[in-house]
Amino acid sequence: MGQLLALVIVFVVVVGVAKLVRIVPQGFEWTVETFGKYTRTLSPGLHFLIPIYQAVGRKINMMEQVLDVPSQDVITKDNAVVRVDGVVFYQVLDASKAAYEVSNLEQASLALIMTNIRTVLGSMDLDESLSQRDAINAKLLRVVDEATHPWGVKVNRIEIKDIAPPRDLIDAMARQMKAEREKRANILDAEGFRQAAILKAEGEKQSVILAAEGEKEAAFRAAEARERSAEAEAKATTMVSDAISGGNVNALNYFVANNYVEALKEMAKSPNQKMLLLPIEATGILGSLAGIAELAKESLGQQQKSAAIQPPLR
Protein backbone atom coordinates (compact mmCIF):
# COMPACT_ATOMS: atom_id res chain seq x y z
CA MET A 1 0.00 0.00 0.00
CA GLY A 2 2.83 2.39 0.80
CA GLN A 3 4.59 1.62 -2.47
CA LEU A 4 1.46 2.36 -4.46
CA LEU A 5 1.07 5.68 -2.70
CA ALA A 6 4.70 6.51 -3.46
CA LEU A 7 4.18 5.73 -7.14
CA VAL A 8 1.12 7.99 -7.28
CA ILE A 9 3.05 10.82 -5.65
CA VAL A 10 5.94 10.40 -8.12
CA PHE A 11 3.51 10.40 -11.05
CA VAL A 12 1.80 13.58 -9.84
CA VAL A 13 5.16 15.28 -9.37
CA VAL A 14 6.31 14.31 -12.88
CA VAL A 15 3.06 15.52 -14.44
CA GLY A 16 3.27 18.75 -12.44
CA VAL A 17 6.81 19.40 -13.56
CA ALA A 18 5.82 18.66 -17.17
CA LYS A 19 2.98 21.16 -16.89
CA LEU A 20 5.22 23.66 -15.18
CA VAL A 21 8.22 23.63 -17.53
CA ARG A 22 7.62 24.21 -21.27
CA ILE A 23 10.27 24.37 -24.02
CA VAL A 24 9.14 26.02 -27.28
CA PRO A 25 11.18 24.84 -30.34
CA GLN A 26 12.72 27.24 -32.83
CA GLY A 27 10.31 28.34 -35.60
CA PHE A 28 7.21 27.96 -33.43
CA GLU A 29 5.19 30.13 -31.06
CA TRP A 30 2.74 28.84 -28.47
CA THR A 31 -0.23 30.68 -27.06
CA VAL A 32 -0.95 30.65 -23.30
CA GLU A 33 -4.51 30.44 -21.97
CA THR A 34 -5.61 31.21 -18.42
CA PHE A 35 -8.75 29.30 -17.63
CA GLY A 36 -9.37 29.11 -21.41
CA LYS A 37 -8.68 32.81 -22.18
CA TYR A 38 -5.70 33.92 -24.27
CA THR A 39 -3.19 35.87 -22.21
CA ARG A 40 0.21 35.80 -23.94
CA THR A 41 2.43 34.11 -26.55
CA LEU A 42 5.48 32.01 -25.81
CA SER A 43 8.51 32.58 -28.05
CA PRO A 44 11.13 29.84 -28.70
CA GLY A 45 12.98 28.87 -25.50
CA LEU A 46 12.34 27.77 -21.88
CA HIS A 47 9.16 28.93 -20.11
CA PHE A 48 7.35 28.17 -16.84
CA LEU A 49 3.61 27.87 -16.47
CA ILE A 50 1.40 27.44 -13.40
CA PRO A 51 -0.27 24.07 -13.75
CA ILE A 52 -4.10 24.03 -13.80
CA TYR A 53 -4.14 27.85 -13.76
CA GLN A 54 -2.29 28.23 -17.11
CA ALA A 55 -2.18 25.96 -20.15
CA VAL A 56 -0.82 25.90 -23.71
CA GLY A 57 -3.52 26.86 -26.21
CA ARG A 58 -2.27 26.61 -29.84
CA LYS A 59 1.11 25.68 -31.28
CA ILE A 60 1.66 27.89 -34.35
CA ASN A 61 4.30 27.26 -37.02
CA MET A 62 5.99 30.62 -37.76
CA MET A 63 8.13 29.38 -40.67
CA GLU A 64 7.22 29.95 -44.33
CA GLN A 65 4.93 27.18 -45.49
CA VAL A 66 3.81 25.80 -48.84
CA LEU A 67 0.18 25.11 -49.62
CA ASP A 68 -0.78 23.16 -52.72
CA VAL A 69 -3.91 24.40 -54.49
CA PRO A 70 -5.81 21.45 -55.98
CA SER A 71 -6.85 21.62 -59.62
CA GLN A 72 -10.30 22.95 -60.43
CA ASP A 73 -12.32 23.73 -63.56
CA VAL A 74 -12.62 27.43 -64.37
CA ILE A 75 -14.77 29.07 -67.06
CA THR A 76 -13.04 31.99 -68.80
CA LYS A 77 -14.66 35.13 -70.13
CA ASP A 78 -15.10 33.60 -73.60
CA ASN A 79 -16.78 30.46 -72.12
CA ALA A 80 -13.74 28.19 -72.42
CA VAL A 81 -13.34 25.60 -69.65
CA VAL A 82 -9.77 25.23 -68.35
CA ARG A 83 -8.32 23.21 -65.50
CA VAL A 84 -6.13 25.23 -63.12
CA ASP A 85 -3.94 24.39 -60.14
CA GLY A 86 -1.31 26.32 -58.20
CA VAL A 87 0.91 26.68 -55.16
CA VAL A 88 0.98 29.27 -52.35
CA PHE A 89 3.84 30.38 -50.09
CA TYR A 90 2.71 32.02 -46.86
CA GLN A 91 4.01 32.77 -43.37
CA VAL A 92 2.31 33.46 -40.05
CA LEU A 93 3.39 36.78 -38.55
CA ASP A 94 0.99 37.01 -35.61
CA ALA A 95 0.42 33.76 -33.74
CA SER A 96 -2.51 35.02 -31.67
CA LYS A 97 -4.47 36.17 -34.75
CA ALA A 98 -3.69 32.96 -36.65
CA ALA A 99 -4.90 30.96 -33.63
CA TYR A 100 -8.05 32.86 -32.67
CA GLU A 101 -9.18 34.95 -35.69
CA VAL A 102 -9.84 31.94 -37.94
CA SER A 103 -10.88 28.39 -37.06
CA ASN A 104 -8.79 26.49 -39.65
CA LEU A 105 -6.10 28.65 -41.21
CA GLU A 106 -5.07 26.31 -44.04
CA GLN A 107 -8.60 25.42 -45.07
CA ALA A 108 -9.71 29.05 -44.98
CA SER A 109 -6.70 30.18 -47.00
CA LEU A 110 -7.21 27.42 -49.54
CA ALA A 111 -10.89 28.25 -50.03
CA LEU A 112 -10.06 31.96 -50.41
CA ILE A 113 -7.34 31.27 -52.99
CA MET A 114 -9.47 28.92 -55.10
CA THR A 115 -12.34 31.40 -55.13
CA ASN A 116 -10.09 34.24 -56.27
CA ILE A 117 -8.56 32.05 -58.98
CA ARG A 118 -12.02 31.52 -60.44
CA THR A 119 -12.74 35.24 -60.17
CA VAL A 120 -9.53 36.39 -61.85
CA LEU A 121 -9.55 33.84 -64.68
CA GLY A 122 -13.28 34.33 -65.22
CA SER A 123 -12.64 37.98 -66.08
CA MET A 124 -10.07 37.10 -68.77
CA ASP A 125 -10.22 35.55 -72.23
CA LEU A 126 -8.55 32.22 -72.88
CA ASP A 127 -5.69 33.79 -74.81
CA GLU A 128 -5.09 36.28 -72.00
CA SER A 129 -5.13 33.58 -69.32
CA LEU A 130 -2.56 31.53 -71.25
CA SER A 131 -0.23 34.42 -72.07
CA GLN A 132 -0.49 36.63 -68.97
CA ARG A 133 0.55 34.22 -66.25
CA ASP A 134 2.56 36.87 -64.38
CA ALA A 135 -0.36 39.28 -64.33
CA ILE A 136 -2.64 36.57 -62.92
CA ASN A 137 -0.13 35.73 -60.18
CA ALA A 138 0.32 39.38 -59.21
CA LYS A 139 -3.43 40.04 -59.06
CA LEU A 140 -4.06 36.91 -56.98
CA LEU A 141 -1.23 37.80 -54.60
CA ARG A 142 -2.57 41.29 -54.01
CA VAL A 143 -6.15 40.16 -53.37
CA VAL A 144 -5.33 37.13 -51.17
CA ASP A 145 -2.69 38.94 -49.11
CA GLU A 146 -5.13 41.73 -48.35
CA ALA A 147 -7.84 39.23 -47.38
CA THR A 148 -5.59 37.17 -45.07
CA HIS A 149 -4.02 40.16 -43.31
CA PRO A 150 -6.60 40.11 -40.45
CA TRP A 151 -5.54 36.51 -39.77
CA GLY A 152 -1.95 37.51 -39.07
CA VAL A 153 -0.74 35.84 -42.26
CA LYS A 154 1.59 37.20 -44.94
CA VAL A 155 1.18 35.62 -48.39
CA ASN A 156 4.57 35.88 -50.10
CA ARG A 157 3.90 34.25 -53.47
CA ILE A 158 1.12 32.66 -55.48
CA GLU A 159 2.06 30.70 -58.59
CA ILE A 160 -0.31 29.17 -61.13
CA LYS A 161 1.33 25.87 -61.96
CA ASP A 162 -0.76 24.78 -64.92
CA ILE A 163 -3.65 26.04 -67.06
CA ALA A 164 -4.90 23.09 -69.15
CA PRO A 165 -7.63 23.63 -71.77
CA PRO A 166 -9.67 20.59 -72.89
CA ARG A 167 -8.28 18.35 -75.65
CA ASP A 168 -10.63 19.53 -78.38
CA LEU A 169 -9.74 23.14 -77.63
CA ILE A 170 -6.02 22.32 -77.80
CA ASP A 171 -6.54 20.70 -81.23
CA ALA A 172 -8.45 23.78 -82.42
CA MET A 173 -5.66 26.04 -81.19
CA ALA A 174 -3.10 23.90 -83.00
CA ARG A 175 -5.06 24.18 -86.25
CA GLN A 176 -5.39 27.92 -85.75
CA MET A 177 -1.65 28.24 -85.16
CA LYS A 178 -0.91 26.20 -88.27
CA ALA A 179 -3.25 28.33 -90.36
CA GLU A 180 -1.64 31.50 -89.00
CA ARG A 181 1.83 30.24 -89.88
CA GLU A 182 0.73 29.29 -93.39
CA LYS A 183 -0.83 32.74 -93.75
CA ARG A 184 2.42 34.42 -92.74
CA ALA A 185 4.36 32.17 -95.14
CA ASN A 186 2.03 33.09 -98.01
CA ILE A 187 2.36 36.76 -97.16
CA LEU A 188 6.15 36.48 -97.17
CA ASP A 189 6.07 34.65 -100.53
CA ALA A 190 3.79 37.30 -102.03
CA GLU A 191 6.03 40.04 -100.67
CA GLY A 192 9.04 38.32 -102.23
CA PHE A 193 7.33 38.05 -105.62
CA ARG A 194 6.30 41.70 -105.35
CA GLN A 195 9.84 42.83 -104.60
CA ALA A 196 11.18 40.69 -107.45
CA ALA A 197 8.66 42.22 -109.88
CA ILE A 198 9.55 45.71 -108.70
CA LEU A 199 13.27 45.06 -109.12
CA LYS A 200 12.70 43.54 -112.56
CA ALA A 201 10.61 46.54 -113.63
CA GLU A 202 13.28 48.91 -112.29
CA GLY A 203 15.94 47.01 -114.22
CA GLU A 204 13.92 47.15 -117.45
CA LYS A 205 13.28 50.83 -116.86
CA GLN A 206 16.99 51.53 -116.40
CA SER A 207 17.75 49.43 -119.48
CA VAL A 208 15.27 51.42 -121.59
CA ILE A 209 16.65 54.69 -120.24
CA LEU A 210 20.22 53.67 -121.01
CA ALA A 211 19.21 52.48 -124.49
CA ALA A 212 17.44 55.79 -125.13
CA GLU A 213 20.50 57.67 -123.89
CA GLY A 214 22.67 55.60 -126.25
CA GLU A 215 20.37 56.25 -129.20
CA LYS A 216 20.31 59.94 -128.32
CA GLU A 217 24.10 60.05 -128.21
CA ALA A 218 24.37 58.09 -131.49
CA ALA A 219 21.89 60.42 -133.18
CA PHE A 220 23.83 63.42 -131.90
CA ARG A 221 27.09 61.97 -133.22
CA ALA A 222 25.45 61.12 -136.57
CA ALA A 223 23.98 64.62 -136.85
CA GLU A 224 27.37 66.12 -136.03
CA ALA A 225 29.00 63.93 -138.67
CA ARG A 226 26.38 64.95 -141.24
CA GLU A 227 26.88 68.57 -140.30
CA ARG A 228 30.64 68.32 -140.82
CA SER A 229 30.13 66.44 -144.09
CA ALA A 230 27.73 69.14 -145.27
CA GLU A 231 30.22 71.84 -144.28
CA ALA A 232 32.98 70.06 -146.21
CA GLU A 233 30.69 69.61 -149.20
CA ALA A 234 29.71 73.27 -149.10
CA LYS A 235 33.36 74.32 -148.85
CA ALA A 236 34.27 72.05 -151.80
CA THR A 237 31.36 73.42 -153.86
CA THR A 238 32.47 76.96 -153.08
CA MET A 239 36.03 76.21 -154.20
CA VAL A 240 34.76 74.60 -157.41
CA SER A 241 32.43 77.54 -158.06
CA ASP A 242 35.29 80.00 -157.58
CA ALA A 243 37.48 77.99 -159.94
CA ILE A 244 34.72 77.84 -162.59
CA SER A 245 34.09 81.58 -162.30
CA GLY A 246 37.85 82.07 -162.86
CA GLY A 247 37.65 80.14 -166.13
CA ASN A 248 39.26 76.94 -164.93
CA VAL A 249 37.78 74.06 -166.97
CA ASN A 250 39.44 71.37 -164.81
CA ALA A 251 37.33 72.43 -161.86
CA LEU A 252 34.21 71.91 -163.90
CA ASN A 253 35.43 68.47 -164.95
CA TYR A 254 36.09 67.59 -161.27
CA PHE A 255 32.60 68.64 -160.29
CA VAL A 256 30.97 66.61 -163.09
CA ALA A 257 33.13 63.52 -162.48
CA ASN A 258 32.50 63.59 -158.74
CA ASN A 259 28.73 63.76 -159.16
CA TYR A 260 28.89 61.05 -161.82
CA VAL A 261 30.79 58.68 -159.55
CA GLU A 262 28.45 59.36 -156.61
CA ALA A 263 25.42 58.63 -158.78
CA LEU A 264 26.90 55.29 -159.89
CA LYS A 265 27.69 54.39 -156.27
CA GLU A 266 24.12 55.05 -155.14
CA MET A 267 22.72 53.00 -158.04
CA ALA A 268 24.99 50.09 -157.15
CA LYS A 269 23.90 50.19 -153.47
CA SER A 270 20.18 50.06 -154.34
CA PRO A 271 18.62 46.67 -153.24
CA ASN A 272 16.37 46.61 -156.33
CA GLN A 273 19.24 46.64 -158.77
CA LYS A 274 20.90 43.33 -159.54
CA MET A 275 22.70 44.32 -162.78
CA LEU A 276 23.69 47.68 -164.35
CA LEU A 277 23.93 48.11 -168.15
CA LEU A 278 24.81 51.74 -168.74
CA PRO A 279 26.72 53.42 -171.60
CA ILE A 280 29.85 54.62 -169.84
CA GLU A 281 32.32 56.82 -171.75
CA ALA A 282 35.72 55.93 -170.46
CA THR A 283 37.50 58.89 -172.08
CA GLY A 284 35.09 61.34 -170.45
CA ILE A 285 35.81 59.86 -167.03
CA LEU A 286 39.56 59.87 -167.65
CA GLY A 287 39.35 63.46 -168.78
CA SER A 288 37.51 64.34 -165.63
CA LEU A 289 40.14 62.57 -163.55
CA ALA A 290 42.86 64.46 -165.40
CA GLY A 291 41.05 67.67 -164.58
CA ILE A 292 40.99 66.70 -160.97
CA ALA A 293 44.76 66.12 -161.04
CA GLU A 294 45.40 69.51 -162.69
CA LEU A 295 43.19 71.19 -160.13
CA ALA A 296 45.12 69.56 -157.31
CA LYS A 297 48.47 70.70 -158.86
CA GLU A 298 47.28 74.28 -159.19
CA SER A 299 46.08 74.30 -155.58
CA LEU A 300 49.45 72.95 -154.42
CA GLY A 301 51.36 75.56 -156.48
CA GLN A 302 49.31 78.38 -155.00
CA GLN A 303 50.08 77.13 -151.49
CA GLN A 304 53.85 77.04 -152.28
CA LYS A 305 53.78 80.63 -153.66
CA SER A 306 51.97 81.83 -150.56
CA ALA A 307 54.59 80.17 -148.38
CA ALA A 308 57.46 81.83 -150.38
CA ILE A 309 55.93 85.32 -150.23
CA GLN A 310 55.31 85.10 -146.45
CA PRO A 311 58.23 86.76 -144.54
CA PRO A 312 60.28 84.53 -142.22
CA LEU A 313 59.55 84.58 -138.52
CA ARG A 314 62.11 86.11 -136.18
Coordinates of C-alpha atoms in Angstrom, one line a residue:
M1 CA 0.0 0.0 0.0
G2 CA 2.8 2.4 0.8
Q3 CA 4.6 1.6 -2.5
L4 CA 1.5 2.4 -4.5
L5 CA 1.1 5.7 -2.7
A6 CA 4.7 6.5 -3.5
L7 CA 4.2 5.7 -7.1
V8 CA 1.1 8.0 -7.3
I9 CA 3.0 10.8 -5.6
V10 CA 5.9 10.4 -8.1
F11 CA 3.5 10.4 -11.0
V12 CA 1.8 13.6 -9.8
V13 CA 5.2 15.3 -9.4
V14 CA 6.3 14.3 -12.9
V15 CA 3.1 15.5 -14.4
G16 CA 3.3 18.7 -12.4
V17 CA 6.8 19.4 -13.6
A18 CA 5.8 18.7 -17.2
K19 CA 3.0 21.2 -16.9
L20 CA 5.2 23.7 -15.2
V21 CA 8.2 23.6 -17.5
R22 CA 7.6 24.2 -21.3
I23 CA 10.3 24.4 -24.0
V24 CA 9.1 26.0 -27.3
P25 CA 11.2 24.8 -30.3
Q26 CA 12.7 27.2 -32.8
G27 CA 10.3 28.3 -35.6
F28 CA 7.2 28.0 -33.4
E29 CA 5.2 30.1 -31.1
W30 CA 2.7 28.8 -28.5
T31 CA -0.2 30.7 -27.1
V32 CA -1.0 30.7 -23.3
E33 CA -4.5 30.4 -22.0
T34 CA -5.6 31.2 -18.4
F35 CA -8.8 29.3 -17.6
G36 CA -9.4 29.1 -21.4
K37 CA -8.7 32.8 -22.2
Y38 CA -5.7 33.9 -24.3
T39 CA -3.2 35.9 -22.2
R40 CA 0.2 35.8 -23.9
T41 CA 2.4 34.1 -26.6
L42 CA 5.5 32.0 -25.8
S43 CA 8.5 32.6 -28.1
P44 CA 11.1 29.8 -28.7
G45 CA 13.0 28.9 -25.5
L46 CA 12.3 27.8 -21.9
H47 CA 9.2 28.9 -20.1
F48 CA 7.3 28.2 -16.8
L49 CA 3.6 27.9 -16.5
I50 CA 1.4 27.4 -13.4
P51 CA -0.3 24.1 -13.7
I52 CA -4.1 24.0 -13.8
Y53 CA -4.1 27.8 -13.8
Q54 CA -2.3 28.2 -17.1
A55 CA -2.2 26.0 -20.2
V56 CA -0.8 25.9 -23.7
G57 CA -3.5 26.9 -26.2
R58 CA -2.3 26.6 -29.8
K59 CA 1.1 25.7 -31.3
I60 CA 1.7 27.9 -34.4
N61 CA 4.3 27.3 -37.0
M62 CA 6.0 30.6 -37.8
M63 CA 8.1 29.4 -40.7
E64 CA 7.2 29.9 -44.3
Q65 CA 4.9 27.2 -45.5
V66 CA 3.8 25.8 -48.8
L67 CA 0.2 25.1 -49.6
D68 CA -0.8 23.2 -52.7
V69 CA -3.9 24.4 -54.5
P70 CA -5.8 21.5 -56.0
S71 CA -6.9 21.6 -59.6
Q72 CA -10.3 23.0 -60.4
D73 CA -12.3 23.7 -63.6
V74 CA -12.6 27.4 -64.4
I75 CA -14.8 29.1 -67.1
T76 CA -13.0 32.0 -68.8
K77 CA -14.7 35.1 -70.1
D78 CA -15.1 33.6 -73.6
N79 CA -16.8 30.5 -72.1
A80 CA -13.7 28.2 -72.4
V81 CA -13.3 25.6 -69.7
V82 CA -9.8 25.2 -68.3
R83 CA -8.3 23.2 -65.5
V84 CA -6.1 25.2 -63.1
D85 CA -3.9 24.4 -60.1
G86 CA -1.3 26.3 -58.2
V87 CA 0.9 26.7 -55.2
V88 CA 1.0 29.3 -52.3
F89 CA 3.8 30.4 -50.1
Y90 CA 2.7 32.0 -46.9
Q91 CA 4.0 32.8 -43.4
V92 CA 2.3 33.5 -40.0
L93 CA 3.4 36.8 -38.5
D94 CA 1.0 37.0 -35.6
A95 CA 0.4 33.8 -33.7
S96 CA -2.5 35.0 -31.7
K97 CA -4.5 36.2 -34.7
A98 CA -3.7 33.0 -36.6
A99 CA -4.9 31.0 -33.6
Y100 CA -8.0 32.9 -32.7
E101 CA -9.2 34.9 -35.7
V102 CA -9.8 31.9 -37.9
S103 CA -10.9 28.4 -37.1
N104 CA -8.8 26.5 -39.6
L105 CA -6.1 28.6 -41.2
E106 CA -5.1 26.3 -44.0
Q107 CA -8.6 25.4 -45.1
A108 CA -9.7 29.1 -45.0
S109 CA -6.7 30.2 -47.0
L110 CA -7.2 27.4 -49.5
A111 CA -10.9 28.3 -50.0
L112 CA -10.1 32.0 -50.4
I113 CA -7.3 31.3 -53.0
M114 CA -9.5 28.9 -55.1
T115 CA -12.3 31.4 -55.1
N116 CA -10.1 34.2 -56.3
I117 CA -8.6 32.0 -59.0
R118 CA -12.0 31.5 -60.4
T119 CA -12.7 35.2 -60.2
V120 CA -9.5 36.4 -61.8
L121 CA -9.5 33.8 -64.7
G122 CA -13.3 34.3 -65.2
S123 CA -12.6 38.0 -66.1
M124 CA -10.1 37.1 -68.8
D125 CA -10.2 35.5 -72.2
L126 CA -8.5 32.2 -72.9
D127 CA -5.7 33.8 -74.8
E128 CA -5.1 36.3 -72.0
S129 CA -5.1 33.6 -69.3
L130 CA -2.6 31.5 -71.3
S131 CA -0.2 34.4 -72.1
Q132 CA -0.5 36.6 -69.0
R133 CA 0.5 34.2 -66.2
D134 CA 2.6 36.9 -64.4
A135 CA -0.4 39.3 -64.3
I136 CA -2.6 36.6 -62.9
N137 CA -0.1 35.7 -60.2
A138 CA 0.3 39.4 -59.2
K139 CA -3.4 40.0 -59.1
L140 CA -4.1 36.9 -57.0
L141 CA -1.2 37.8 -54.6
R142 CA -2.6 41.3 -54.0
V143 CA -6.2 40.2 -53.4
V144 CA -5.3 37.1 -51.2
D145 CA -2.7 38.9 -49.1
E146 CA -5.1 41.7 -48.4
A147 CA -7.8 39.2 -47.4
T148 CA -5.6 37.2 -45.1
H149 CA -4.0 40.2 -43.3
P150 CA -6.6 40.1 -40.4
W151 CA -5.5 36.5 -39.8
G152 CA -1.9 37.5 -39.1
V153 CA -0.7 35.8 -42.3
K154 CA 1.6 37.2 -44.9
V155 CA 1.2 35.6 -48.4
N156 CA 4.6 35.9 -50.1
R157 CA 3.9 34.3 -53.5
I158 CA 1.1 32.7 -55.5
E159 CA 2.1 30.7 -58.6
I160 CA -0.3 29.2 -61.1
K161 CA 1.3 25.9 -62.0
D162 CA -0.8 24.8 -64.9
I163 CA -3.6 26.0 -67.1
A164 CA -4.9 23.1 -69.1
P165 CA -7.6 23.6 -71.8
P166 CA -9.7 20.6 -72.9
R167 CA -8.3 18.4 -75.6
D168 CA -10.6 19.5 -78.4
L169 CA -9.7 23.1 -77.6
I170 CA -6.0 22.3 -77.8
D171 CA -6.5 20.7 -81.2
A172 CA -8.5 23.8 -82.4
M173 CA -5.7 26.0 -81.2
A174 CA -3.1 23.9 -83.0
R175 CA -5.1 24.2 -86.2
Q176 CA -5.4 27.9 -85.8
M177 CA -1.7 28.2 -85.2
K178 CA -0.9 26.2 -88.3
A179 CA -3.3 28.3 -90.4
E180 CA -1.6 31.5 -89.0
R181 CA 1.8 30.2 -89.9
E182 CA 0.7 29.3 -93.4
K183 CA -0.8 32.7 -93.8
R184 CA 2.4 34.4 -92.7
A185 CA 4.4 32.2 -95.1
N186 CA 2.0 33.1 -98.0
I187 CA 2.4 36.8 -97.2
L188 CA 6.1 36.5 -97.2
D189 CA 6.1 34.6 -100.5
A190 CA 3.8 37.3 -102.0
E191 CA 6.0 40.0 -100.7
G192 CA 9.0 38.3 -102.2
F193 CA 7.3 38.1 -105.6
R194 CA 6.3 41.7 -105.4
Q195 CA 9.8 42.8 -104.6
A196 CA 11.2 40.7 -107.5
A197 CA 8.7 42.2 -109.9
I198 CA 9.5 45.7 -108.7
L199 CA 13.3 45.1 -109.1
K200 CA 12.7 43.5 -112.6
A201 CA 10.6 46.5 -113.6
E202 CA 13.3 48.9 -112.3
G203 CA 15.9 47.0 -114.2
E204 CA 13.9 47.2 -117.4
K205 CA 13.3 50.8 -116.9
Q206 CA 17.0 51.5 -116.4
S207 CA 17.8 49.4 -119.5
V208 CA 15.3 51.4 -121.6
I209 CA 16.6 54.7 -120.2
L210 CA 20.2 53.7 -121.0
A211 CA 19.2 52.5 -124.5
A212 CA 17.4 55.8 -125.1
E213 CA 20.5 57.7 -123.9
G214 CA 22.7 55.6 -126.3
E215 CA 20.4 56.2 -129.2
K216 CA 20.3 59.9 -128.3
E217 CA 24.1 60.1 -128.2
A218 CA 24.4 58.1 -131.5
A219 CA 21.9 60.4 -133.2
F220 CA 23.8 63.4 -131.9
R221 CA 27.1 62.0 -133.2
A222 CA 25.5 61.1 -136.6
A223 CA 24.0 64.6 -136.9
E224 CA 27.4 66.1 -136.0
A225 CA 29.0 63.9 -138.7
R226 CA 26.4 65.0 -141.2
E227 CA 26.9 68.6 -140.3
R228 CA 30.6 68.3 -140.8
S229 CA 30.1 66.4 -144.1
A230 CA 27.7 69.1 -145.3
E231 CA 30.2 71.8 -144.3
A232 CA 33.0 70.1 -146.2
E233 CA 30.7 69.6 -149.2
A234 CA 29.7 73.3 -149.1
K235 CA 33.4 74.3 -148.9
A236 CA 34.3 72.0 -151.8
T237 CA 31.4 73.4 -153.9
T238 CA 32.5 77.0 -153.1
M239 CA 36.0 76.2 -154.2
V240 CA 34.8 74.6 -157.4
S241 CA 32.4 77.5 -158.1
D242 CA 35.3 80.0 -157.6
A243 CA 37.5 78.0 -159.9
I244 CA 34.7 77.8 -162.6
S245 CA 34.1 81.6 -162.3
G246 CA 37.8 82.1 -162.9
G247 CA 37.6 80.1 -166.1
N248 CA 39.3 76.9 -164.9
V249 CA 37.8 74.1 -167.0
N250 CA 39.4 71.4 -164.8
A251 CA 37.3 72.4 -161.9
L252 CA 34.2 71.9 -163.9
N253 CA 35.4 68.5 -164.9
Y254 CA 36.1 67.6 -161.3
F255 CA 32.6 68.6 -160.3
V256 CA 31.0 66.6 -163.1
A257 CA 33.1 63.5 -162.5
N258 CA 32.5 63.6 -158.7
N259 CA 28.7 63.8 -159.2
Y260 CA 28.9 61.1 -161.8
V261 CA 30.8 58.7 -159.5
E262 CA 28.4 59.4 -156.6
A263 CA 25.4 58.6 -158.8
L264 CA 26.9 55.3 -159.9
K265 CA 27.7 54.4 -156.3
E266 CA 24.1 55.1 -155.1
M267 CA 22.7 53.0 -158.0
A268 CA 25.0 50.1 -157.2
K269 CA 23.9 50.2 -153.5
S270 CA 20.2 50.1 -154.3
P271 CA 18.6 46.7 -153.2
N272 CA 16.4 46.6 -156.3
Q273 CA 19.2 46.6 -158.8
K274 CA 20.9 43.3 -159.5
M275 CA 22.7 44.3 -162.8
L276 CA 23.7 47.7 -164.4
L277 CA 23.9 48.1 -168.1
L278 CA 24.8 51.7 -168.7
P279 CA 26.7 53.4 -171.6
I280 CA 29.9 54.6 -169.8
E281 CA 32.3 56.8 -171.7
A282 CA 35.7 55.9 -170.5
T283 CA 37.5 58.9 -172.1
G284 CA 35.1 61.3 -170.4
I285 CA 35.8 59.9 -167.0
L286 CA 39.6 59.9 -167.6
G287 CA 39.4 63.5 -168.8
S288 CA 37.5 64.3 -165.6
L289 CA 40.1 62.6 -163.5
A290 CA 42.9 64.5 -165.4
G291 CA 41.1 67.7 -164.6
I292 CA 41.0 66.7 -161.0
A293 CA 44.8 66.1 -161.0
E294 CA 45.4 69.5 -162.7
L295 CA 43.2 71.2 -160.1
A296 CA 45.1 69.6 -157.3
K297 CA 48.5 70.7 -158.9
E298 CA 47.3 74.3 -159.2
S299 CA 46.1 74.3 -155.6
L300 CA 49.5 72.9 -154.4
G301 CA 51.4 75.6 -156.5
Q302 CA 49.3 78.4 -155.0
Q303 CA 50.1 77.1 -151.5
Q304 CA 53.8 77.0 -152.3
K305 CA 53.8 80.6 -153.7
S306 CA 52.0 81.8 -150.6
A307 CA 54.6 80.2 -148.4
A308 CA 57.5 81.8 -150.4
I309 CA 55.9 85.3 -150.2
Q310 CA 55.3 85.1 -146.5
P311 CA 58.2 86.8 -144.5
P312 CA 60.3 84.5 -142.2
L313 CA 59.6 84.6 -138.5
R314 CA 62.1 86.1 -136.2

